[in-house]
Tab-separated table of C-alpha atoms in Angstrom:
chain	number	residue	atom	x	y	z
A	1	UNK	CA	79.681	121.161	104.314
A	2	UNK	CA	83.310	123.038	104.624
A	3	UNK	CA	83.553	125.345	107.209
A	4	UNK	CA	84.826	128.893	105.957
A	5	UNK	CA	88.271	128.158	107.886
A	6	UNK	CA	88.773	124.666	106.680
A	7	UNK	CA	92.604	123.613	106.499
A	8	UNK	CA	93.487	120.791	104.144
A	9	UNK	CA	96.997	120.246	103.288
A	10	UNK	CA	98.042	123.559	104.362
A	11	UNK	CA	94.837	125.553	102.383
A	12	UNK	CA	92.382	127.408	103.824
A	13	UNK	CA	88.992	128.346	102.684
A	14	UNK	CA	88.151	126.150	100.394
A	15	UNK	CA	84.350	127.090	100.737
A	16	UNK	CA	85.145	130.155	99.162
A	17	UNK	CA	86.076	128.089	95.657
A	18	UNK	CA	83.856	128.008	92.386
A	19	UNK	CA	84.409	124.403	92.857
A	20	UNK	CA	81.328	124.546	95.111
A	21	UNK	CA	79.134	125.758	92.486
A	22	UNK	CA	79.725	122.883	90.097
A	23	UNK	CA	76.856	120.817	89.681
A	24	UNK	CA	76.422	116.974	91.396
A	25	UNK	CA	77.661	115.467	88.558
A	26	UNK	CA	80.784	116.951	88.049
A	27	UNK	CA	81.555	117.124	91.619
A	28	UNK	CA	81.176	113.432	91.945
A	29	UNK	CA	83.468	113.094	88.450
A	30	UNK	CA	85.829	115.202	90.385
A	31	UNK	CA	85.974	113.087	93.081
A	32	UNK	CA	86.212	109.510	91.288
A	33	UNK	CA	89.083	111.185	89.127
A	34	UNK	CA	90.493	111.941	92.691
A	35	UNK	CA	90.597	108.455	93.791
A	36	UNK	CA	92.198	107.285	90.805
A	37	UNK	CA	94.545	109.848	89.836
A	38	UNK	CA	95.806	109.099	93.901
A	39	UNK	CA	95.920	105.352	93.620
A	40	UNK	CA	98.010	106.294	90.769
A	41	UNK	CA	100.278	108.144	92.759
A	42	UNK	CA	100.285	105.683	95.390
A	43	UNK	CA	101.308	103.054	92.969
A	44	UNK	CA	104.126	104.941	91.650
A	45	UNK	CA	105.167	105.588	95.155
A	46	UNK	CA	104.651	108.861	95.180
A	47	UNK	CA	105.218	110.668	98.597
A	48	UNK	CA	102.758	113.534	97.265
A	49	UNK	CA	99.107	111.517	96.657
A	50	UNK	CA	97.703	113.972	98.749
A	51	UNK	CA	98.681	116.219	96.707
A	52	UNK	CA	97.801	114.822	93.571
A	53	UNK	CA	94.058	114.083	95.051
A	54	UNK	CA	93.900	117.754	95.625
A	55	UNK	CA	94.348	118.986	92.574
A	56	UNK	CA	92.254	115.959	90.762
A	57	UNK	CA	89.161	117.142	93.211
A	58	UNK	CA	89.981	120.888	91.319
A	59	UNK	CA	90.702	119.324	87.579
A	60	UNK	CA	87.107	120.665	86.649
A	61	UNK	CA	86.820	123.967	88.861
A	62	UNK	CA	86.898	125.789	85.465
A	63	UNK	CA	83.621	124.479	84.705
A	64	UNK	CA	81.980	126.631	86.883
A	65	UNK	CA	82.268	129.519	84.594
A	66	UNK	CA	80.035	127.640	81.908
A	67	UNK	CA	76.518	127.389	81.598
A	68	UNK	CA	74.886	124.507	83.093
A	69	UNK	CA	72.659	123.799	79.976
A	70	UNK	CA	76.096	123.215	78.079
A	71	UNK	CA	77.496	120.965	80.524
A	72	UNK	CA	74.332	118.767	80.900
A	73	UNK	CA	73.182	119.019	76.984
A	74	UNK	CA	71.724	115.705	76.260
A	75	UNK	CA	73.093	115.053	72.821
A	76	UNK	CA	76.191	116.624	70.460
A	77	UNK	CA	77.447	120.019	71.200
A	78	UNK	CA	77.633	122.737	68.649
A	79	UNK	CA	81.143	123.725	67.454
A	80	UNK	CA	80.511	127.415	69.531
A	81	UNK	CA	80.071	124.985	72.762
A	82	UNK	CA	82.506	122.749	71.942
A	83	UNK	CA	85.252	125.439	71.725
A	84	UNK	CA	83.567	126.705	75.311
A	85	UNK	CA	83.906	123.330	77.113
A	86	UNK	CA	87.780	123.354	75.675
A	87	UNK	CA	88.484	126.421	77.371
A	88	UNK	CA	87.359	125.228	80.754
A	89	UNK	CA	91.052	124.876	81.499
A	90	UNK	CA	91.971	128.055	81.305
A	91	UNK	CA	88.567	129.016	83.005
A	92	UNK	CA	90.127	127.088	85.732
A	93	UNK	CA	93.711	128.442	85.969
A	94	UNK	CA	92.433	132.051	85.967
A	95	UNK	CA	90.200	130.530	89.446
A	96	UNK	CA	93.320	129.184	90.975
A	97	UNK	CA	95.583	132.129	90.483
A	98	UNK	CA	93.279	134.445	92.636
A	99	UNK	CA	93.698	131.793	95.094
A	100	UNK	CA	97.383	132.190	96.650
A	101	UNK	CA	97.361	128.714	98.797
A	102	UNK	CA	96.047	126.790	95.455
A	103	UNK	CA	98.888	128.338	92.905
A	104	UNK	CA	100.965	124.947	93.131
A	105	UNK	CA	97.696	123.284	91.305
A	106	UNK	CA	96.979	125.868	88.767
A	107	UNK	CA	99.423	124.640	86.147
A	108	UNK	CA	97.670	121.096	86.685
A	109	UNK	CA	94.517	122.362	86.434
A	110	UNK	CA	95.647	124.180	83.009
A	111	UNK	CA	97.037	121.448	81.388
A	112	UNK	CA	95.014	118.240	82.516
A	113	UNK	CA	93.743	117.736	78.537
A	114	UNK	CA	96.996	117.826	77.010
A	115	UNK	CA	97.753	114.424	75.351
A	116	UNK	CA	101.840	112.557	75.203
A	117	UNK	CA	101.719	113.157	71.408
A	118	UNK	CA	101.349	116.841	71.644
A	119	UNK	CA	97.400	117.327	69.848
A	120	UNK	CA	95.764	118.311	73.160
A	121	UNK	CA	94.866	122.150	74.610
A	122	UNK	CA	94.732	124.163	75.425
A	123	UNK	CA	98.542	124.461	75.073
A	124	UNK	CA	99.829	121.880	72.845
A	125	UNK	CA	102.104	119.960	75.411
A	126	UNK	CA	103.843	116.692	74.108
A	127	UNK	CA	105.417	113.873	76.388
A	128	UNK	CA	107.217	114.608	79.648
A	129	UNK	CA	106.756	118.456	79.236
A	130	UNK	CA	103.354	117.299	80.366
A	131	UNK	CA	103.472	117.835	84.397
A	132	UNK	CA	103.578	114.314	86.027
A	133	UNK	CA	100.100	115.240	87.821
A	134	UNK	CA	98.426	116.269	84.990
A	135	UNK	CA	99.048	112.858	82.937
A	136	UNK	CA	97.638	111.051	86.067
A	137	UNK	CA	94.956	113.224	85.851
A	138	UNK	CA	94.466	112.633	82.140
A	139	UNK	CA	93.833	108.867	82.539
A	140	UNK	CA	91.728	108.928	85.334
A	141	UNK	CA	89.514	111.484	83.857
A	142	UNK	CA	89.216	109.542	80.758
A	143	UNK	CA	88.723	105.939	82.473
A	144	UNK	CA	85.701	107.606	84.900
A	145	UNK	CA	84.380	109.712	81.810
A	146	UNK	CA	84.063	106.147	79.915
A	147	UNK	CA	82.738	103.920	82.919
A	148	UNK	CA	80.231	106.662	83.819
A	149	UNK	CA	77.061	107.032	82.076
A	150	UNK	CA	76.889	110.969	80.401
A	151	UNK	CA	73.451	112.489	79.667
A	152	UNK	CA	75.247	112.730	75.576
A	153	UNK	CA	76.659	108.931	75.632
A	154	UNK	CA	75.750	105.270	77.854
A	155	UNK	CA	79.047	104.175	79.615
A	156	UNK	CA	81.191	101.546	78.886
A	157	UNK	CA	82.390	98.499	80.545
A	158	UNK	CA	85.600	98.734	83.105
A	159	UNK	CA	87.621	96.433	80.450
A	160	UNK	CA	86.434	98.325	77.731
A	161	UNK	CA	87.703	101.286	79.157
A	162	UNK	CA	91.221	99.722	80.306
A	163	UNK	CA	91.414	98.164	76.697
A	164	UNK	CA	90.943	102.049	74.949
A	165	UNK	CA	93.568	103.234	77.567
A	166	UNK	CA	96.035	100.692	76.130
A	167	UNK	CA	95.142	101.336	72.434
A	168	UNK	CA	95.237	105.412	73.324
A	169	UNK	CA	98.764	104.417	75.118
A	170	UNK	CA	101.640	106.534	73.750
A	171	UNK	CA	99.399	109.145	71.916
A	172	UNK	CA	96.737	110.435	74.440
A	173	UNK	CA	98.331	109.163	77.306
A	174	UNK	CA	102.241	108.059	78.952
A	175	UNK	CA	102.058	105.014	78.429
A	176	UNK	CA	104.087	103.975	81.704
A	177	UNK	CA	101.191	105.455	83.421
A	178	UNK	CA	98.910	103.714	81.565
A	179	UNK	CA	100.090	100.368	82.689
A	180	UNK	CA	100.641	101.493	86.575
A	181	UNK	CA	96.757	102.328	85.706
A	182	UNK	CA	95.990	99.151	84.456
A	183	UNK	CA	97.953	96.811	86.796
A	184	UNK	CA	95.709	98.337	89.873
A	185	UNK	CA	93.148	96.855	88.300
A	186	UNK	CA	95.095	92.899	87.534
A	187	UNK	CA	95.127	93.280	91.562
């Protein structure tokens, strides 16, 4: 449990965020994504992992503005919920902004489902325009949505999920990211 004064990285109060309110599931998501989305970082030699763990562990926080019984539906989603579950970027950004300490993660947050060839939301963002977090973000997302078994889907097998990362390479996801991503796992 976080105190109500918590400091991490310079942010206080962090028991004060929606993030809180997500349910088990999504909070351990959040925190898988974290780990990878770091190791990433690490990899790359990135001086700011901490950073980037931070703002993985808040990828989701949007989700907290949608109704459990959408998040947890066993089976396909409606088009209506569908549209709902795409906005939970945005849902997110909105949270950050009223947060001054967390405004360097809210454009992270926004754009963490945009894909290198331009056909993600909620924006549209192709390539490099992408922030270097958020593409991080994007591949460890998808690799821990696809090893982790989903009350709408069984999960699938580490390899499998490094072997759709390579074919989704260039289009979904940077592919020099892709292969940091996949060479952590070679080790």
């Amino acid at each position: 449990m976080l105190k109500k004064q918590t400091t991490f990285l310079g942010i206080t109060d962090l028991s004060s965020l929606a993030y809180l309110d997500l349910d088990m599931d999504t909070r351990d998501h959040c925190y898988k994504v974290a780990h990878y989305a770091s190791a990433i970082a690490v990899a790359m030699g990135n001086q700011y992992s901490c950073q980037v763990f931070l703002a993985a562990l808040l990828h989701d926080i949007g989700k907290s503005k949608i109704a459990k019984e959408i998040l947890c539906k066993p089976g396909e989603l409606t088009p209506k919920e569908w549209e709902l579950i795409k906005r939970h970027p945005v849902m997110g950004y909105h949270l950050i902004k009223e947060n001054p300490s967390l405004m360097p993660f809210k454009e992270i947050v926004l754009y963490h489902h945009e894909r290198f060839d331009g056909k993600g939301y909620p924006c549209g963002l192709m390539g490099y325009d992408i922030p270097l977090t958020a593409r991080m973000i994007s591949i460890a997302d998808a690799f821990d949505t696809m090893t982790s078994t989903r009350v709408y889907r069984e999960q699938i097998s580490v390899e499998q999920a490094l072997q759709e990362l390579i074919h989704c390479s260039g289009t979904q996801f940077d592919p020099e990211l892709v292969r940091i991503f996949v060479d952590l796992f070679k080790e």
